[in-house]
Amino acid sequence: MPTQDFIDLFTTDDWRKDVFLKEVTVGFSSLYAVNKYPRNRELEPIDSYNFYYGHKAKLFRIAETYLIAAEAAYKNNDETNAKKYLNLLRAARGLTAITTSGSNLFADIQNERNRELAFEDFRLYDLNRWGLPVKRGTLRM
């Protein structure tokens, strides 16, 4: 289940929140459940006793390619291209362009990776590469 910090990463005009997450009611509480791949047979449990989901990573994904290019450009002190690649992805998602620079630009790249690649097993590798700790957030209940 996503944390409140993750949910707060999405702006009101970011349609990915409505696609990736679904607010459900359990008892008297509502919470967000992951809804990124509804009715995808490849992600259904292998059997009723084993809830391992056979998630198959996509070999080539344009969104990830733009994010890799943005991060690489930033790390090579090329903020112009970092913004270009990040904004190509954001434009494809119907979002406004990023205009930040410096460490704020890198934070925007990191947050965009978190939003775009959510629930696809990238996060731990990203945190490790960036030298950041795993933070246990509060679940949105």
N, CA, C and O atoms as a DFTB+ gen file, in Angstrom:
564 C
 N C O
     1  1       0.841      -1.172       0.000
     2  2       0.000       0.000       0.000
     3  2       0.886       1.234       0.000
     4  3       1.939       1.241       0.636
     5  1       0.476       2.259      -0.695
     6  2       1.298       3.468      -0.778
     7  2       1.239       4.293       0.504
     8  3       0.255       4.262       1.243
     9  1       2.311       5.025       0.744
    10  2       2.352       5.921       1.896
    11  2       1.737       7.264       1.524
    12  3       1.552       7.577       0.347
    13  1       1.427       8.044       2.541
    14  2       0.885       9.380       2.302
    15  2       1.901      10.250       1.575
    16  3       1.527      11.052       0.719
    17  1       3.194      10.101       1.906
    18  2       4.233      10.871       1.210
    19  2       4.228      10.576      -0.284
    20  3       4.389      11.484      -1.099
    21  1       4.042       9.298      -0.650
    22  2       3.985       8.942      -2.068
    23  2       2.751       9.553      -2.725
    24  3       2.846      10.116      -3.815
    25  1       1.621       9.449      -2.088
    26  2       0.380      10.011      -2.639
    27  2       0.524      11.512      -2.849
    28  3       0.037      12.057      -3.839
    29  1       1.198      12.176      -1.912
    30  2       1.378      13.629      -1.997
    31  2       2.314      14.055      -3.127
    32  3       2.353      15.238      -3.466
    33  1       3.070      13.123      -3.722
    34  2       3.935      13.464      -4.856
    35  2       3.134      13.872      -6.092
    36  3       3.645      14.587      -6.954
    37  1       1.890      13.423      -6.181
    38  2       1.070      13.684      -7.365
    39  2       0.355      15.025      -7.241
    40  3      -0.266      15.313      -6.218
    41  1       0.447      15.837      -8.285
    42  2      -0.309      17.086      -8.326
    43  2      -1.731      16.780      -8.776
    44  3      -2.010      15.683      -9.260
    45  1      -2.620      17.736      -8.620
    46  2      -4.024      17.502      -8.970
    47  2      -4.219      17.253     -10.457
    48  3      -5.199      16.620     -10.848
    49  1      -3.304      17.739     -11.299
    50  2      -3.449      17.530     -12.746
    51  2      -2.708      16.288     -13.251
    52  3      -2.659      16.052     -14.458
    53  1      -2.134      15.497     -12.349
    54  2      -1.394      14.295     -12.741
    55  2      -2.341      13.098     -12.740
    56  3      -2.679      12.563     -11.684
    57  1      -2.761      12.686     -13.924
    58  2      -3.738      11.605     -14.069
    59  2      -3.208      10.249     -13.620
    60  3      -3.985       9.320     -13.401
    61  1      -1.898      10.132     -13.483
    62  2      -1.331       8.845     -13.072
    63  2      -1.823       8.414     -11.686
    64  3      -1.956       7.219     -11.419
    65  1      -2.092       9.379     -10.809
    66  2      -2.593       9.026      -9.475
    67  2      -3.896       8.247      -9.588
    68  3      -4.075       7.236      -8.909
    69  1      -4.802       8.706     -10.436
    70  2      -6.092       8.026     -10.593
    71  2      -5.961       6.683     -11.290
    72  3      -6.799       5.802     -11.100
    73  1      -4.919       6.517     -12.095
    74  2      -4.709       5.249     -12.802
    75  2      -3.965       4.253     -11.912
    76  3      -4.317       3.075     -11.880
    77  1      -2.947       4.710     -11.197
    78  2      -2.099       3.821     -10.413
    79  2      -2.712       3.437      -9.071
    80  3      -2.451       2.352      -8.553
    81  1      -3.528       4.328      -8.508
    82  2      -4.063       4.126      -7.163
    83  2      -5.585       4.139      -7.185
    84  3      -6.201       4.845      -7.983
    85  1      -6.174       3.361      -6.310
    86  2      -7.629       3.322      -6.210
    87  2      -7.998       3.442      -4.741
    88  3      -7.509       2.680      -3.906
    89  1      -8.861       4.401      -4.425
    90  2      -9.307       4.550      -3.049
    91  2     -10.406       3.530      -2.789
    92  3     -11.412       3.493      -3.497
    93  1     -10.206       2.707      -1.772
    94  2     -11.170       1.665      -1.429
    95  2     -11.572       1.809       0.032
    96  3     -10.823       2.356       0.842
    97  1     -12.746       1.320       0.356
    98  2     -13.236       1.355       1.727
    99  2     -13.123      -0.034       2.327
   100  3     -13.577      -1.020       1.746
   101  1     -12.511      -0.092       3.499
   102  2     -12.379      -1.336       4.247
   103  2     -12.950      -1.073       5.629
   104  3     -12.385      -0.308       6.410
   105  1     -14.065      -1.707       5.924
   106  2     -14.735      -1.431       7.193
   107  2     -15.223       0.001       7.199
   108  3     -16.023       0.403       6.354
   109  1     -14.737       0.765       8.157
   110  2     -15.130       2.164       8.263
   111  2     -14.031       3.111       7.797
   112  3     -14.155       4.327       7.946
   113  1     -12.968       2.567       7.239
   114  2     -11.838       3.382       6.794
   115  2     -11.681       3.299       5.285
   116  3     -12.081       2.321       4.653
   117  1     -11.094       4.340       4.725
   118  2     -10.745       4.285       3.309
   119  2      -9.226       4.315       3.199
   120  3      -8.539       4.918       4.024
   121  1      -8.721       3.658       2.172
   122  2      -7.284       3.623       1.943
   123  2      -7.038       3.523       0.451
   124  3      -7.944       3.229      -0.328
   125  1      -5.790       3.775       0.068
   126  2      -5.410       3.645      -1.336
   127  2      -4.789       2.271      -1.569
   128  3      -3.932       1.826      -0.805
   129  1      -5.225       1.616      -2.618
   130  2      -4.658       0.336      -3.032
   131  2      -3.996       0.528      -4.392
   132  3      -4.405       1.385      -5.176
   133  1      -2.982      -0.267      -4.663
   134  2      -2.302      -0.206      -5.956
   135  2      -3.241      -0.767      -7.022
   136  3      -3.778      -1.866      -6.882
   137  1      -3.427       0.007      -8.083
   138  2      -4.351      -0.372      -9.156
   139  2      -3.678      -0.181     -10.512
   140  3      -4.350       0.053     -11.516
   141  1      -2.346      -0.283     -10.536
   142  2      -1.603       0.064     -11.743
   143  2      -1.844      -0.903     -12.892
   144  3      -1.813      -0.495     -14.053
   145  1      -2.081      -2.163     -12.597
   146  2      -2.246      -3.164     -13.650
   147  2      -3.533      -3.964     -13.463
   148  3      -3.464      -5.186     -13.334
   149  1      -4.695      -3.328     -13.442
   150  2      -5.924      -4.097     -13.227
   151  2      -6.194      -5.049     -14.390
   152  3      -6.008      -4.703     -15.557
   153  1      -6.630      -6.233     -14.047
   154  2      -7.027      -7.260     -15.011
   155  2      -5.911      -7.672     -15.974
   156  3      -6.181      -8.135     -17.082
   157  1      -4.674      -7.503     -15.553
   158  2      -3.548      -7.963     -16.359
   159  2      -3.252      -9.400     -15.942
   160  3      -2.746      -9.636     -14.845
   161  1      -3.560     -10.350     -16.799
   162  2      -3.423     -11.776     -16.464
   163  2      -1.986     -12.147     -16.069
   164  3      -1.780     -13.066     -15.276
   165  1      -1.008     -11.444     -16.611
   166  2       0.380     -11.762     -16.267
   167  2       0.705     -11.411     -14.824
   168  3       1.705     -11.885     -14.285
   169  1      -0.125     -10.586     -14.188
   170  2       0.147     -10.160     -12.818
   171  2      -0.779     -10.816     -11.811
   172  3      -0.727     -10.479     -10.628
   173  1      -1.616     -11.731     -12.235
   174  2      -2.495     -12.421     -11.303
   175  2      -1.684     -13.418     -10.485
   176  3      -0.638     -13.882     -10.939
   177  1      -2.158     -13.758      -9.269
   178  2      -1.436     -14.749      -8.464
   179  2      -1.280     -16.061      -9.225
   180  3      -2.155     -16.452      -9.998
   181  1      -0.165     -16.728      -8.999
   182  2       0.088     -18.004      -9.658
   183  2      -0.962     -19.029      -9.242
   184  3      -1.432     -19.804     -10.074
   185  1      -1.333     -19.042      -7.968
   186  2      -2.433     -19.886      -7.506
   187  2      -3.046     -19.237      -6.276
   188  3      -2.560     -18.208      -5.806
   189  1      -4.098     -19.826      -5.758
   190  2      -4.817     -19.191      -4.659
   191  2      -4.039     -19.198      -3.352
   192  3      -4.389     -18.463      -2.428
   193  1      -2.983     -20.017      -3.253
   194  2      -2.200     -20.073      -2.024
   195  2      -0.898     -19.298      -2.116
   196  3      -0.265     -19.017      -1.098
   197  1      -0.503     -18.958      -3.307
   198  2       0.773     -18.291      -3.523
   199  2       0.506     -16.942      -4.160
   200  3       0.158     -16.868      -5.338
   201  1       0.664     -15.885      -3.399
   202  2       0.350     -14.564      -3.916
   203  2       1.574     -13.860      -4.488
   204  3       1.685     -12.636      -4.415
   205  1       2.477     -14.626      -5.049
   206  2       3.596     -14.045      -5.780
   207  2       3.078     -13.610      -7.144
   208  3       2.495     -14.404      -7.881
   209  1       3.292     -12.366      -7.463
   210  2       2.828     -11.859      -8.747
   211  2       3.963     -11.961      -9.753
   212  3       5.068     -11.479      -9.504
   213  1       3.694     -12.574     -10.865
   214  2       4.710     -12.794     -11.887
   215  2       4.939     -11.558     -12.730
   216  3       4.772     -11.597     -13.949
   217  1       5.323     -10.452     -12.089
   218  2       5.538      -9.197     -12.812
   219  2       6.702      -9.356     -13.774
   220  3       7.806      -9.722     -13.371
   221  1       6.456      -9.086     -15.016
   222  2       7.493      -9.164     -16.035
   223  2       7.887      -7.749     -16.438
   224  3       7.091      -7.004     -17.010
   225  1       9.110      -7.401     -16.134
   226  2       9.581      -6.056     -16.463
   227  2       9.587      -5.853     -17.972
   228  3       9.843      -6.781     -18.740
   229  1       9.303      -4.639     -18.373
   230  2       9.351      -4.293     -19.790
   231  2      10.811      -4.089     -20.181
   232  3      11.550      -3.403     -19.476
   233  1      11.225      -4.669     -21.280
   234  2      12.625      -4.565     -21.675
   235  2      12.987      -3.158     -22.121
   236  3      14.064      -2.662     -21.788
   237  1      12.107      -2.510     -22.867
   238  2      12.356      -1.154     -23.339
   239  2      11.141      -0.309     -22.999
   240  3      10.016      -0.635     -23.375
   241  1      11.377       0.756     -22.298
   242  2      10.285       1.619     -21.891
   243  2      10.732       3.059     -22.098
   244  3      11.723       3.490     -21.510
   245  1      10.021       3.797     -22.917
   246  2      10.448       5.156     -23.266
   247  2      10.488       6.065     -22.041
   248  3      11.373       6.915     -21.938
   249  1       9.553       5.905     -21.117
   250  2       9.553       6.749     -19.919
   251  2      10.832       6.549     -19.117
   252  3      11.450       7.519     -18.678
   253  1      11.229       5.297     -18.924
   254  2      12.457       5.035     -18.186
   255  2      13.666       5.574     -18.943
   256  3      14.606       6.079     -18.330
   257  1      13.649       5.472     -20.259
   258  2      14.751       5.983     -21.071
   259  2      14.903       7.489     -20.894
   260  3      16.021       7.980     -20.737
   261  1      13.798       8.226     -20.917
   262  2      13.855       9.675     -20.687
   263  2      14.391       9.986     -19.293
   264  3      15.177      10.918     -19.122
   265  1      13.970       9.210     -18.297
   266  2      14.423       9.457     -16.930
   267  2      15.908       9.138     -16.763
   268  3      16.618       9.855     -16.057
   269  1      16.379       8.081     -17.399
   270  2      17.815       7.760     -17.367
   271  2      18.607       8.880     -18.036
   272  3      19.636       9.313     -17.518
   273  1      18.127       9.348     -19.188
   274  2      18.817      10.426     -19.911
   275  2      18.825      11.712     -19.090
   276  3      19.832      12.420     -19.056
   277  1      17.711      12.018     -18.429
   278  2      17.638      13.233     -17.605
   279  2      18.625      13.151     -16.445
   280  3      19.345      14.111     -16.170
   281  1      18.657      12.016     -15.770
   282  2      19.573      11.854     -14.638
   283  2      21.030      11.890     -15.098
   284  3      21.866      12.520     -14.451
   285  1      21.338      11.223     -16.203
   286  2      22.710      11.217     -16.723
   287  2      23.149      12.621     -17.125
   288  3      24.274      13.028     -16.833
   289  1      22.266      13.361     -17.793
   290  2      22.601      14.737     -18.182
   291  2      22.854      15.584     -16.943
   292  3      23.819      16.345     -16.897
   293  1      21.993      15.456     -15.939
   294  2      22.176      16.224     -14.707
   295  2      23.520      15.888     -14.064
   296  3      24.255      16.789     -13.659
   297  1      23.844      14.609     -13.969
   298  2      25.106      14.184     -13.345
   299  2      26.320      14.651     -14.144
   300  3      27.420      14.743     -13.598
   301  1      26.134      14.948     -15.433
   302  2      27.209      15.475     -16.279
   303  2      27.144      16.995     -16.403
   304  3      27.689      17.571     -17.345
   305  1      26.476      17.639     -15.451
   306  2      26.357      19.104     -15.394
   307  2      25.723      19.697     -16.648
   308  3      26.083      20.799     -17.063
   309  1      24.799      18.988     -17.242
   310  2      24.084      19.453     -18.433
   311  2      22.601      19.611     -18.085
   312  3      21.762      18.801     -18.478
   313  1      22.307      20.672     -17.341
   314  2      20.933      20.881     -16.886
   315  2      19.971      21.153     -18.035
   316  3      18.786      20.839     -17.933
   317  1      20.460      21.727     -19.118
   318  2      19.592      21.996     -20.269
   319  2      19.000      20.699     -20.803
   320  3      17.788      20.603     -20.997
   321  1      19.846      19.705     -21.041
   322  2      19.342      18.422     -21.533
   323  2      18.596      17.643     -20.456
   324  3      17.657      16.910     -20.766
   325  1      18.995      17.790     -19.206
   326  2      18.261      17.128     -18.119
   327  2      16.810      17.600     -18.115
   328  3      15.886      16.793     -18.007
   329  1      16.619      18.917     -18.233
   330  2      15.251      19.462     -18.291
   331  2      14.541      19.020     -19.560
   332  3      13.353      18.701     -19.536
   333  1      15.277      19.002     -20.674
   334  2      14.665      18.609     -21.947
   335  2      14.078      17.203     -21.858
   336  3      12.920      16.990     -22.216
   337  1      14.869      16.244     -21.382
   338  2      14.392      14.860     -21.302
   339  2      13.274      14.703     -20.274
   340  3      12.293      14.000     -20.516
   341  1      13.428      15.356     -19.136
   342  2      12.381      15.286     -18.115
   343  2      11.081      15.885     -18.637
   344  3      10.003      15.335     -18.410
   345  1      11.183      17.004     -19.332
   346  2       9.981      17.675     -19.830
   347  2       9.352      16.966     -21.025
   348  3       8.149      17.104     -21.249
   349  1      10.130      16.213     -21.796
   350  2       9.534      15.380     -22.845
   351  2       8.587      14.352     -22.225
   352  3       7.486      14.125     -22.728
   353  1       9.024      13.741     -21.141
   354  2       8.173      12.779     -20.445
   355  2       6.958      13.473     -19.842
   356  3       5.832      12.998     -19.989
   357  1       7.182      14.590     -19.166
   358  2       6.068      15.296     -18.527
   359  2       5.055      15.772     -19.565
   360  3       3.851      15.728     -19.312
   361  1       5.519      16.224     -20.719
   362  2       4.595      16.658     -21.776
   363  2       3.753      15.484     -22.264
   364  3       2.562      15.640     -22.532
   365  1       4.369      14.313     -22.379
   366  2       3.625      13.121     -22.798
   367  2       2.563      12.733     -21.775
   368  3       1.599      12.044     -22.109
   369  1       2.734      13.167     -20.546
   370  2       1.767      12.888     -19.482
   371  2       0.789      14.048     -19.276
   372  3      -0.055      14.008     -18.381
   373  1       0.914      15.087     -20.118
   374  2       0.013      16.229     -20.017
   375  2       0.315      17.151     -18.857
   376  3      -0.575      17.852     -18.375
   377  1       1.562      17.162     -18.399
   378  2       1.957      17.963     -17.244
   379  2       2.779      19.166     -17.679
   380  3       3.326      19.194     -18.781
   381  1       2.857      20.148     -16.809
   382  2       3.613      21.360     -17.103
   383  2       5.117      21.080     -17.043
   384  3       5.565      20.126     -16.407
   385  1       5.867      21.925     -17.710
   386  2       7.323      21.771     -17.770
   387  2       7.961      22.142     -16.437
   388  3       7.466      23.003     -15.710
   389  1       9.059      21.479     -16.136
   390  2       9.875      21.771     -14.957
   391  2      10.849      22.879     -15.335
   392  3      11.449      22.839     -16.409
   393  1      11.008      23.861     -14.465
   394  2      11.937      24.963     -14.738
   395  2      13.002      25.099     -13.649
   396  3      13.786      26.047     -13.667
   397  1      13.036      24.167     -12.711
   398  2      13.972      24.265     -11.595
   399  2      15.400      24.008     -12.061
   400  3      15.634      23.592     -13.196
   401  1      16.343      24.261     -11.171
   402  2      17.749      24.010     -11.480
   403  2      18.455      23.539     -10.213
   404  3      17.887      23.553      -9.121
   405  1      19.699      23.123     -10.386
   406  2      20.500      22.686      -9.250
   407  2      19.914      21.466      -8.563
   408  3      19.370      20.573      -9.211
   409  1      20.032      21.439      -7.241
   410  2      19.554      20.278      -6.485
   411  2      18.040      20.118      -6.584
   412  3      17.526      19.008      -6.449
   413  1      17.320      21.219      -6.819
   414  2      15.866      21.115      -6.998
   415  2      15.520      20.363      -8.284
   416  3      14.541      19.619      -8.322
   417  1      16.313      20.552      -9.329
   418  2      16.097      19.809     -10.570
   419  2      16.327      18.319     -10.333
   420  3      15.553      17.488     -10.808
   421  1      17.383      17.979      -9.603
   422  2      17.632      16.567      -9.323
   423  2      16.502      15.968      -8.491
   424  3      16.099      14.829      -8.723
   425  1      15.990      16.727      -7.526
   426  2      14.842      16.255      -6.731
   427  2      13.631      16.024      -7.628
   428  3      12.882      15.068      -7.424
   429  1      13.435      16.893      -8.622
   430  2      12.323      16.703      -9.563
   431  2      12.509      15.433     -10.390
   432  3      11.545      14.712     -10.645
   433  1      13.737      15.159     -10.806
   434  2      14.025      13.926     -11.557
   435  2      13.747      12.709     -10.674
   436  3      13.125      11.742     -11.115
   437  1      14.210      12.764      -9.430
   438  2      13.982      11.656      -8.500
   439  2      12.487      11.425      -8.271
   440  3      12.017      10.288      -8.307
   441  1      11.748      12.500      -8.038
   442  2      10.312      12.370      -7.785
   443  2       9.564      11.861      -9.009
   444  3       8.604      11.100      -8.887
   445  1      10.007      12.285     -10.191
   446  2       9.353      11.808     -11.416
   447  2       9.599      10.307     -11.600
   448  3       8.703       9.577     -12.024
   449  1      10.805       9.853     -11.281
   450  2      11.078       8.401     -11.329
   451  2      10.167       7.667     -10.358
   452  3       9.611       6.619     -10.687
   453  1      10.016       8.219      -9.165
   454  2       9.172       7.590      -8.150
   455  2       7.730       7.484      -8.639
   456  3       7.092       6.442      -8.484
   457  1       7.219       8.563      -9.228
   458  2       5.830       8.546      -9.720
   459  2       5.673       7.618     -10.920
   460  3       4.798       6.752     -10.932
   461  1       6.510       7.799     -11.914
   462  2       6.346       7.085     -13.186
   463  2       6.598       5.584     -13.058
   464  3       5.899       4.780     -13.675
   465  1       7.586       5.208     -12.264
   466  2       7.978       3.802     -12.180
   467  2       7.470       3.135     -10.902
   468  3       7.986       2.095     -10.493
   469  1       6.471       3.728     -10.285
   470  2       5.926       3.215      -9.026
   471  2       5.481       1.765      -9.162
   472  3       4.889       1.371     -10.167
   473  1       5.777       0.983      -8.132
   474  2       5.336      -0.411      -8.023
   475  2       5.946      -1.311      -9.097
   476  3       5.377      -2.352      -9.428
   477  1       7.095      -0.922      -9.642
   478  2       7.761      -1.726     -10.670
   479  2       9.150      -2.182     -10.223
   480  3       9.976      -2.553     -11.057
   481  1       9.411      -2.158      -8.930
   482  2      10.655      -2.678      -8.350
   483  2      11.903      -1.870      -8.683
   484  3      13.001      -2.427      -8.690
   485  1      11.771      -0.594      -8.954
   486  2      12.926       0.266      -9.216
   487  2      13.397       1.007      -7.965
   488  3      14.574       1.352      -7.858
   489  1      12.503       1.251      -7.031
   490  2      12.750       2.192      -5.945
   491  2      13.997       1.860      -5.120
   492  3      14.823       2.741      -4.882
   493  1      14.145       0.630      -4.689
   494  2      15.287       0.273      -3.850
   495  2      16.603       0.500      -4.583
   496  3      17.568       0.981      -3.988
   497  1      16.652       0.163      -5.857
   498  2      17.860       0.390      -6.656
   499  2      18.136       1.884      -6.818
   500  3      19.287       2.317      -6.769
   501  1      17.078       2.664      -7.010
   502  2      17.250       4.116      -7.119
   503  2      17.815       4.689      -5.825
   504  3      18.782       5.450      -5.854
   505  1      17.220       4.329      -4.691
   506  2      17.698       4.841      -3.403
   507  2      19.153       4.448      -3.170
   508  3      19.943       5.261      -2.690
   509  1      19.506       3.230      -3.498
   510  2      20.886       2.767      -3.347
   511  2      21.832       3.579      -4.230
   512  3      22.891       4.009      -3.772
   513  1      21.460       3.789      -5.481
   514  2      22.303       4.551      -6.416
   515  2      22.489       5.989      -5.932
   516  3      23.570       6.561      -6.076
   517  1      21.439       6.567      -5.361
   518  2      21.499       7.952      -4.892
   519  2      22.071       8.076      -3.482
   520  3      22.241       9.191      -2.988
   521  1      22.372       6.954      -2.825
   522  2      22.917       6.992      -1.471
   523  2      21.910       7.455      -0.440
   524  3      22.280       8.068       0.561
   525  1      20.634       7.164      -0.676
   526  2      19.566       7.586       0.234
   527  2      19.059       6.399       1.045
   528  3      19.067       5.265       0.564
   529  1      18.615       6.658       2.281
   530  2      18.089       5.565       3.104
   531  2      16.655       5.208       2.705
   532  3      15.950       5.996       2.076
   533  1      16.258       4.021       3.084
   534  2      14.857       3.620       2.936
   535  2      14.095       4.253       4.090
   536  3      14.445       4.054       5.254
   537  1      13.059       5.011       3.773
   538  2      12.234       5.626       4.814
   539  2      10.900       4.905       4.854
   540  3      10.224       4.771       3.834
   541  1      10.530       4.450       6.015
   542  2       9.229       3.815       6.192
   543  2       8.220       4.915       6.477
   544  3       8.277       5.561       7.524
   545  1       7.314       5.123       5.567
   546  2       6.318       6.170       5.732
   547  2       5.074       5.645       6.414
   548  3       4.965       4.459       6.724
   549  1       4.148       6.541       6.639
   550  2       2.867       6.196       7.231
   551  2       1.896       5.835       6.126
   552  3       1.735       6.581       5.160
   553  1       1.252       4.697       6.269
   554  2       0.258       4.304       5.278
   555  2      -0.928       5.244       5.341
   556  3      -1.295       5.723       6.414
   557  1      -1.511       5.499       4.219
   558  2      -2.697       6.368       4.140
   559  2      -3.897       5.511       4.512
   560  3      -4.346       4.695       3.707
   561  1      -4.415       5.684       5.709
   562  2      -5.573       4.905       6.169
   563  2      -6.749       5.820       6.416
   564  3      -7.820       5.357       6.808
